[in-house]
CSV table of C-alpha atoms in Angstrom, one decimal:
chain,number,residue,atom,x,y,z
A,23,UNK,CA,104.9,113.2,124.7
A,24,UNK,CA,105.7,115.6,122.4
A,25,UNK,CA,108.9,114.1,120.5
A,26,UNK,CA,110.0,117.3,118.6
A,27,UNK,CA,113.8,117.7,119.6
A,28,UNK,CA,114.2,114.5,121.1
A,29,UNK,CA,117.5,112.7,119.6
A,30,UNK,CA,116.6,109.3,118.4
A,31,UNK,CA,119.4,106.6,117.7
A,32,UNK,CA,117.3,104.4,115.0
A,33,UNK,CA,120.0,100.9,114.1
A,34,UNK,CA,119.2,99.4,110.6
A,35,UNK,CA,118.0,103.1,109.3
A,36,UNK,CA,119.5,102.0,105.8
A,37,UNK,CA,116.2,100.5,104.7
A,38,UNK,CA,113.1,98.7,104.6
A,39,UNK,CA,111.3,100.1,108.8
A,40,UNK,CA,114.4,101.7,109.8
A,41,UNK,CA,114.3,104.1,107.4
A,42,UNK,CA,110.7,104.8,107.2
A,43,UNK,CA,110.8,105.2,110.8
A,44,UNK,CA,113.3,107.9,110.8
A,45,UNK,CA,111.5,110.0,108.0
A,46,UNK,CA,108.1,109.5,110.1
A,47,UNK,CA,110.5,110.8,113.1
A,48,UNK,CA,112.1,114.0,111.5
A,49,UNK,CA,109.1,114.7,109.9
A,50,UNK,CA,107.8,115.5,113.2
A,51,UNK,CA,110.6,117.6,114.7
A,52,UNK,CA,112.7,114.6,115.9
A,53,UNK,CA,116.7,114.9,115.9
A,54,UNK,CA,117.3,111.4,114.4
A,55,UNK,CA,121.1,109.3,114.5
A,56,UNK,CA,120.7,106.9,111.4
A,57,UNK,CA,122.6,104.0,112.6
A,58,UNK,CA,123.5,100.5,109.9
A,59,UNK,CA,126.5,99.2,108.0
A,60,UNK,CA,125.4,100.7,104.8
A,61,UNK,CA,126.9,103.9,104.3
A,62,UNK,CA,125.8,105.0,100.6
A,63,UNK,CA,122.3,104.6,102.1
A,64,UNK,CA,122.2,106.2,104.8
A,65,UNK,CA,123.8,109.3,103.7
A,66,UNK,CA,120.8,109.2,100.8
A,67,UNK,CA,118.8,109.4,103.9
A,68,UNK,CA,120.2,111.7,105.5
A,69,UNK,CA,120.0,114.2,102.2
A,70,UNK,CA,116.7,113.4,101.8
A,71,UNK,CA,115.3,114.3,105.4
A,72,UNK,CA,117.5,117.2,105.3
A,73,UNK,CA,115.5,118.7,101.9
A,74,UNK,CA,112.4,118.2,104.2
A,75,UNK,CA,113.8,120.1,106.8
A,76,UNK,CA,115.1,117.4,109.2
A,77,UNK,CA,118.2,117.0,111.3
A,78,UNK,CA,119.8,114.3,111.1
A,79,UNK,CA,123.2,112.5,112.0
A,80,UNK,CA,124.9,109.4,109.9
A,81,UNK,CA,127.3,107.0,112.2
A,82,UNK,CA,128.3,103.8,110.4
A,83,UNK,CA,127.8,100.7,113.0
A,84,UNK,CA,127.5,96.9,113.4
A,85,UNK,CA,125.3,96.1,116.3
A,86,UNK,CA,126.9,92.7,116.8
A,87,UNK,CA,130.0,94.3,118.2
A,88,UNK,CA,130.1,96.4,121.4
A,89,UNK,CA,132.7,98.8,120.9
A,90,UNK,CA,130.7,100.8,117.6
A,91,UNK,CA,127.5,100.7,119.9
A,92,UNK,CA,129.3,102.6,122.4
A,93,UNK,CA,130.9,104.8,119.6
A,94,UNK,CA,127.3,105.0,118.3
A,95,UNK,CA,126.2,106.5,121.3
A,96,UNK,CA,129.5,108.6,122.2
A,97,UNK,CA,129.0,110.1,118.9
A,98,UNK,CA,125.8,111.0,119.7
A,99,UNK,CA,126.6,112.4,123.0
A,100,UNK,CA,129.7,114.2,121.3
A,101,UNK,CA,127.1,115.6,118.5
A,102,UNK,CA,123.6,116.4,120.5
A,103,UNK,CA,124.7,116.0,125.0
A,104,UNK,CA,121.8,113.3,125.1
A,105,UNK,CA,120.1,110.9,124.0
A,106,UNK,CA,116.5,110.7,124.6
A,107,UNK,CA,114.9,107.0,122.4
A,108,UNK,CA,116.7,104.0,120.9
A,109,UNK,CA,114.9,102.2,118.0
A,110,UNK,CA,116.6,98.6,118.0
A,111,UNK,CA,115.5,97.8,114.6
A,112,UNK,CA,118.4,95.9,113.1
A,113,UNK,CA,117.5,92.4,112.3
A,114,UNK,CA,117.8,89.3,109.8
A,115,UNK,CA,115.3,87.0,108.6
A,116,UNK,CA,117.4,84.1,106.7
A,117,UNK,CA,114.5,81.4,107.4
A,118,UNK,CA,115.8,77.7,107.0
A,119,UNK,CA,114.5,74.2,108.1
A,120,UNK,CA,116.1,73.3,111.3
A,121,UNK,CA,117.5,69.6,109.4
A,122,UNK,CA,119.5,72.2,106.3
A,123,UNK,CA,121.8,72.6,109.4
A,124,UNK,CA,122.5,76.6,108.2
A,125,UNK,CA,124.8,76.6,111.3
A,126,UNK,CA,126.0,80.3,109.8
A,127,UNK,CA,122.6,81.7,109.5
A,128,UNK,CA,121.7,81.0,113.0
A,129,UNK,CA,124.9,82.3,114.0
A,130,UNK,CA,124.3,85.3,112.8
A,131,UNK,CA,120.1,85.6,113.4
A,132,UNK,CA,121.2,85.4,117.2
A,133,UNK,CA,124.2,87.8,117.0
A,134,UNK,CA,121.7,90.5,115.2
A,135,UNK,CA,118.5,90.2,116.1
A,136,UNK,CA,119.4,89.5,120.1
A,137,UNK,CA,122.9,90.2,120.6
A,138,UNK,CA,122.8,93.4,118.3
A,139,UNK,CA,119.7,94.6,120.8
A,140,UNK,CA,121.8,93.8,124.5
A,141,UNK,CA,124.7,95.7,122.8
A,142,UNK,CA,122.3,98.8,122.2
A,143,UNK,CA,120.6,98.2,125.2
A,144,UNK,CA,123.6,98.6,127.2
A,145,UNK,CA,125.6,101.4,125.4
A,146,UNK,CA,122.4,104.1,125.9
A,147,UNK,CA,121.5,103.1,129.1
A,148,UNK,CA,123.8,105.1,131.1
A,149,UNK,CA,122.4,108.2,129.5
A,150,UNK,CA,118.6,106.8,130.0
A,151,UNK,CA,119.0,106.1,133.9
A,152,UNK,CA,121.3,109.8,134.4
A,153,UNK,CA,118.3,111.1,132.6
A,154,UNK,CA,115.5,109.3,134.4
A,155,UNK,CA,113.5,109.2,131.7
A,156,UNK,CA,113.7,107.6,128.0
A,157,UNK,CA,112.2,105.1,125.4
A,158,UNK,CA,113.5,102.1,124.4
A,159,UNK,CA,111.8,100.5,121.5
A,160,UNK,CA,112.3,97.0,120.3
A,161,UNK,CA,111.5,95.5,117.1
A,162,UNK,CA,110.2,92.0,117.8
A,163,UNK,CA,107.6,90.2,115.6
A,164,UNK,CA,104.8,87.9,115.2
A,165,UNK,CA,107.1,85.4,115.1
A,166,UNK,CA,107.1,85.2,119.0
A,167,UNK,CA,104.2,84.0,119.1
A,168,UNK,CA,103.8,81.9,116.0
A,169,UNK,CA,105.8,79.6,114.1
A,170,UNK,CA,105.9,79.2,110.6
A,171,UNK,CA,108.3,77.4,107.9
A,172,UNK,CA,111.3,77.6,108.5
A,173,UNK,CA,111.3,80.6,111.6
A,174,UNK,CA,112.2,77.8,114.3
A,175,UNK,CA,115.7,80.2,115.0
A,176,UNK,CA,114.0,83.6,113.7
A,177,UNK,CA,111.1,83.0,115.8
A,178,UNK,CA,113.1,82.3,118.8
A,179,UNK,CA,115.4,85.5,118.6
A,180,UNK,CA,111.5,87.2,118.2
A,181,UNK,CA,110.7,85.4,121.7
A,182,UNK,CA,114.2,86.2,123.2
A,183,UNK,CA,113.6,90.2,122.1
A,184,UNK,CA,110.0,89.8,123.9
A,185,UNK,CA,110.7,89.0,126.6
A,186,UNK,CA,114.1,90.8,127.0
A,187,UNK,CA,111.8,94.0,126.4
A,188,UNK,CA,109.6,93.3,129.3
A,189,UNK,CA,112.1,92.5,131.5
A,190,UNK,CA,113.4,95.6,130.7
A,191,UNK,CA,110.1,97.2,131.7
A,192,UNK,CA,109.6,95.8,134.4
A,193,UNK,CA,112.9,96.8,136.1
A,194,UNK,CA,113.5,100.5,134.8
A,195,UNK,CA,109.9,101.9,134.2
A,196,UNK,CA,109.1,101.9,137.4
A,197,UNK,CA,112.6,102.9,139.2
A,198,UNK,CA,114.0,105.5,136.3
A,199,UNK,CA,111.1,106.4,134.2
A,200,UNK,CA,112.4,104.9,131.4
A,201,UNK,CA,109.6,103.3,129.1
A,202,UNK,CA,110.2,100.1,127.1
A,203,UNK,CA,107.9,99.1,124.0
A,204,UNK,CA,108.2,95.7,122.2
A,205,UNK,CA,106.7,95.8,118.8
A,206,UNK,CA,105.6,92.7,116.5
A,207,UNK,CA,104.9,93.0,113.2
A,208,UNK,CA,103.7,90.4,110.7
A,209,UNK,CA,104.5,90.1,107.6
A,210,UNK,CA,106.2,93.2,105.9
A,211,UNK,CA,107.1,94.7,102.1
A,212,UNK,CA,110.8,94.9,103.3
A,213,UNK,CA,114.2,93.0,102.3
A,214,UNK,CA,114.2,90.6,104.7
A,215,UNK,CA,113.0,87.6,102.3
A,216,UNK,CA,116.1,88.1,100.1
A,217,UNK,CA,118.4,87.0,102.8
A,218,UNK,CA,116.6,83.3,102.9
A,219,UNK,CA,119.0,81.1,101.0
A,220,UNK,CA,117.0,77.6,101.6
A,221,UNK,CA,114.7,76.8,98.4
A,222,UNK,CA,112.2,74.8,100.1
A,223,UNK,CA,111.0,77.7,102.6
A,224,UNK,CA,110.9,80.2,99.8
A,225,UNK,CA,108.7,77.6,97.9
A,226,UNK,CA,106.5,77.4,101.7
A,227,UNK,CA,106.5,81.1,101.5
A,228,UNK,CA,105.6,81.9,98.0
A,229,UNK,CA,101.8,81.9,98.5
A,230,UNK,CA,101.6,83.7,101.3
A,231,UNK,CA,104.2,86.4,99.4
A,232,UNK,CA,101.5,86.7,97.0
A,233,UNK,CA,99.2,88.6,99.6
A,234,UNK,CA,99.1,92.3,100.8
A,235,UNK,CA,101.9,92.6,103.3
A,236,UNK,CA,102.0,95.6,105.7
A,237,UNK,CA,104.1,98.4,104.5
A,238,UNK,CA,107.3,99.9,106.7
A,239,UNK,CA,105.5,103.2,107.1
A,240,UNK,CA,102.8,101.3,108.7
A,241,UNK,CA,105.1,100.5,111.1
A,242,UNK,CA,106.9,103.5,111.5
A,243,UNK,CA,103.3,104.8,112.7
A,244,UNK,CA,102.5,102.3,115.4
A,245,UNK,CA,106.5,103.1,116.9
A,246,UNK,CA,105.4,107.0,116.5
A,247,UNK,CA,101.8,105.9,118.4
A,248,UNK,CA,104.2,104.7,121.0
A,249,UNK,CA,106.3,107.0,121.4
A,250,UNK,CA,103.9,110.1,122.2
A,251,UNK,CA,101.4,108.7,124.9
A,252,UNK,CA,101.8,110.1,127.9
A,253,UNK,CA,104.6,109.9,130.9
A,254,UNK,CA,102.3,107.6,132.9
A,255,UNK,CA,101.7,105.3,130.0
A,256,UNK,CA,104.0,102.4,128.7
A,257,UNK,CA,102.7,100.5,125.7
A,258,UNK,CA,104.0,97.2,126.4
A,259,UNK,CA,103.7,95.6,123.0
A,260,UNK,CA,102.2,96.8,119.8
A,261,UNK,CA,101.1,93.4,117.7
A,262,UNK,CA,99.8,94.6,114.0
A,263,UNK,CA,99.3,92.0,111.2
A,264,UNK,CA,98.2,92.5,107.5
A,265,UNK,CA,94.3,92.2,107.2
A,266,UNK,CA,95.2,89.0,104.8
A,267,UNK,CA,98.0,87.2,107.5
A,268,UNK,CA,96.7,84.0,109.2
């Protein structure tokens, strides 16, 4: 699929594979709605693919609540008449030990990473089933099939998104066209370490910080991969690691 003019809503554009993700996207003709909390940095984005030629659209939004998803996507609607892909790519990563009792954290790991995906799950996809046809990508990890210190929350928000995504597959590939891709990174160069606050799982982590991680544009690559096979083609999961990860 050719993915020049499509409108892309892309959540957590502000940084880290969000954003590479949307430069790959308007690099290559995509219309792309750069979705997070941060303001400042997403209009920085937005200049930036504009000086490459891109279009692009800022709307401010917190996945965890319903009522700026659908704004999200209203604005969208209001701006472009469709929407064509949604990238969930919000998500936090603040890794504790289960027994540090970070009641907050997990709080919040399972209103982003799983609640913040339903929410933009289900404010796009009216327009995907009017449309019969439509992408829905999913950023899951590794993490859903591994765990590692301090991921026991993280890595099951990874397993809920999983297997959300192929349930969502399952039911509107077939009936509306409508492809679904779950993809699972290991470890990558982004932000998400800073938001760990418990000392011994940075201390676990700090060898394995010390290797080459994968970078966001690698990432951004594998969604694009994804999004241009063919109609008849749904890739179910992409699973990419760093040559180095275990």
């Amino acid at each position: 699929m050719d993915i020049k003019d499509k409108v892309i809503i892309i959540t957590g554009a502000s940084s880290g594979i969000g954003e590479a993700t949307a430069l790959k996207l308007a690099t290559e003709g995509a219309t792309v709605v750069l979705s997070a909390r941060r303001k400042d940095k997403l209009n920085e984005l937005k200049k930036t693919i504009e000086t490459k030629g891109g279009k692009a659209l800022v709307v401010i939004a917190d996945v965890t609540k319903k009522a700026d998803m659908e704004k999200l996507v209203a604005k969208t609607l209001e701006e472009y008449g469709t929407v064509h892909i949604l990238i969930n790519n919000a998500g936090l990563m603040p890794l504790s030990f289960v027994e540090k009792l970070k009641t907050d954290e997990w709080e919040k790991m399972v209103d982003v990473n799983i609640k913040g995906v339903l929410n933009g799950v289900a404010a796009v996809l009216p327009t995907l089933i009017k449309n019969k046809q439509g992408h829905i990508v999913n950023i899951s990890s590794t993490a859903a099939y591994q765990y590692f210190p301090g991921g026991a929350v993280y890595c099951a928000t990874k397993v809920a998104v999983k297997m959300f995504s192929e349930g969502l597959r399952q039911e509107l590939a077939p009936k509306y066209g409508i492809c679904v891709t779950s993809i699972e990174p290991g470890a990558v160069a982004t932000d998400l370490m800073n938001t760990i606050t418990d000392e011994d799982v940075l201390d676990t982590l700090a060898e394995m910080q010390k290797m080459t991680m994968l970078e966001p544009e690698d990432i951004a690559e594998a969604i694009y991969y994804a999004l241009t096979q063919p109609s008849r083609v749904n890739i179910n999961d992409v699973y990419i690691m760093p040559t180095e990860q275990q």
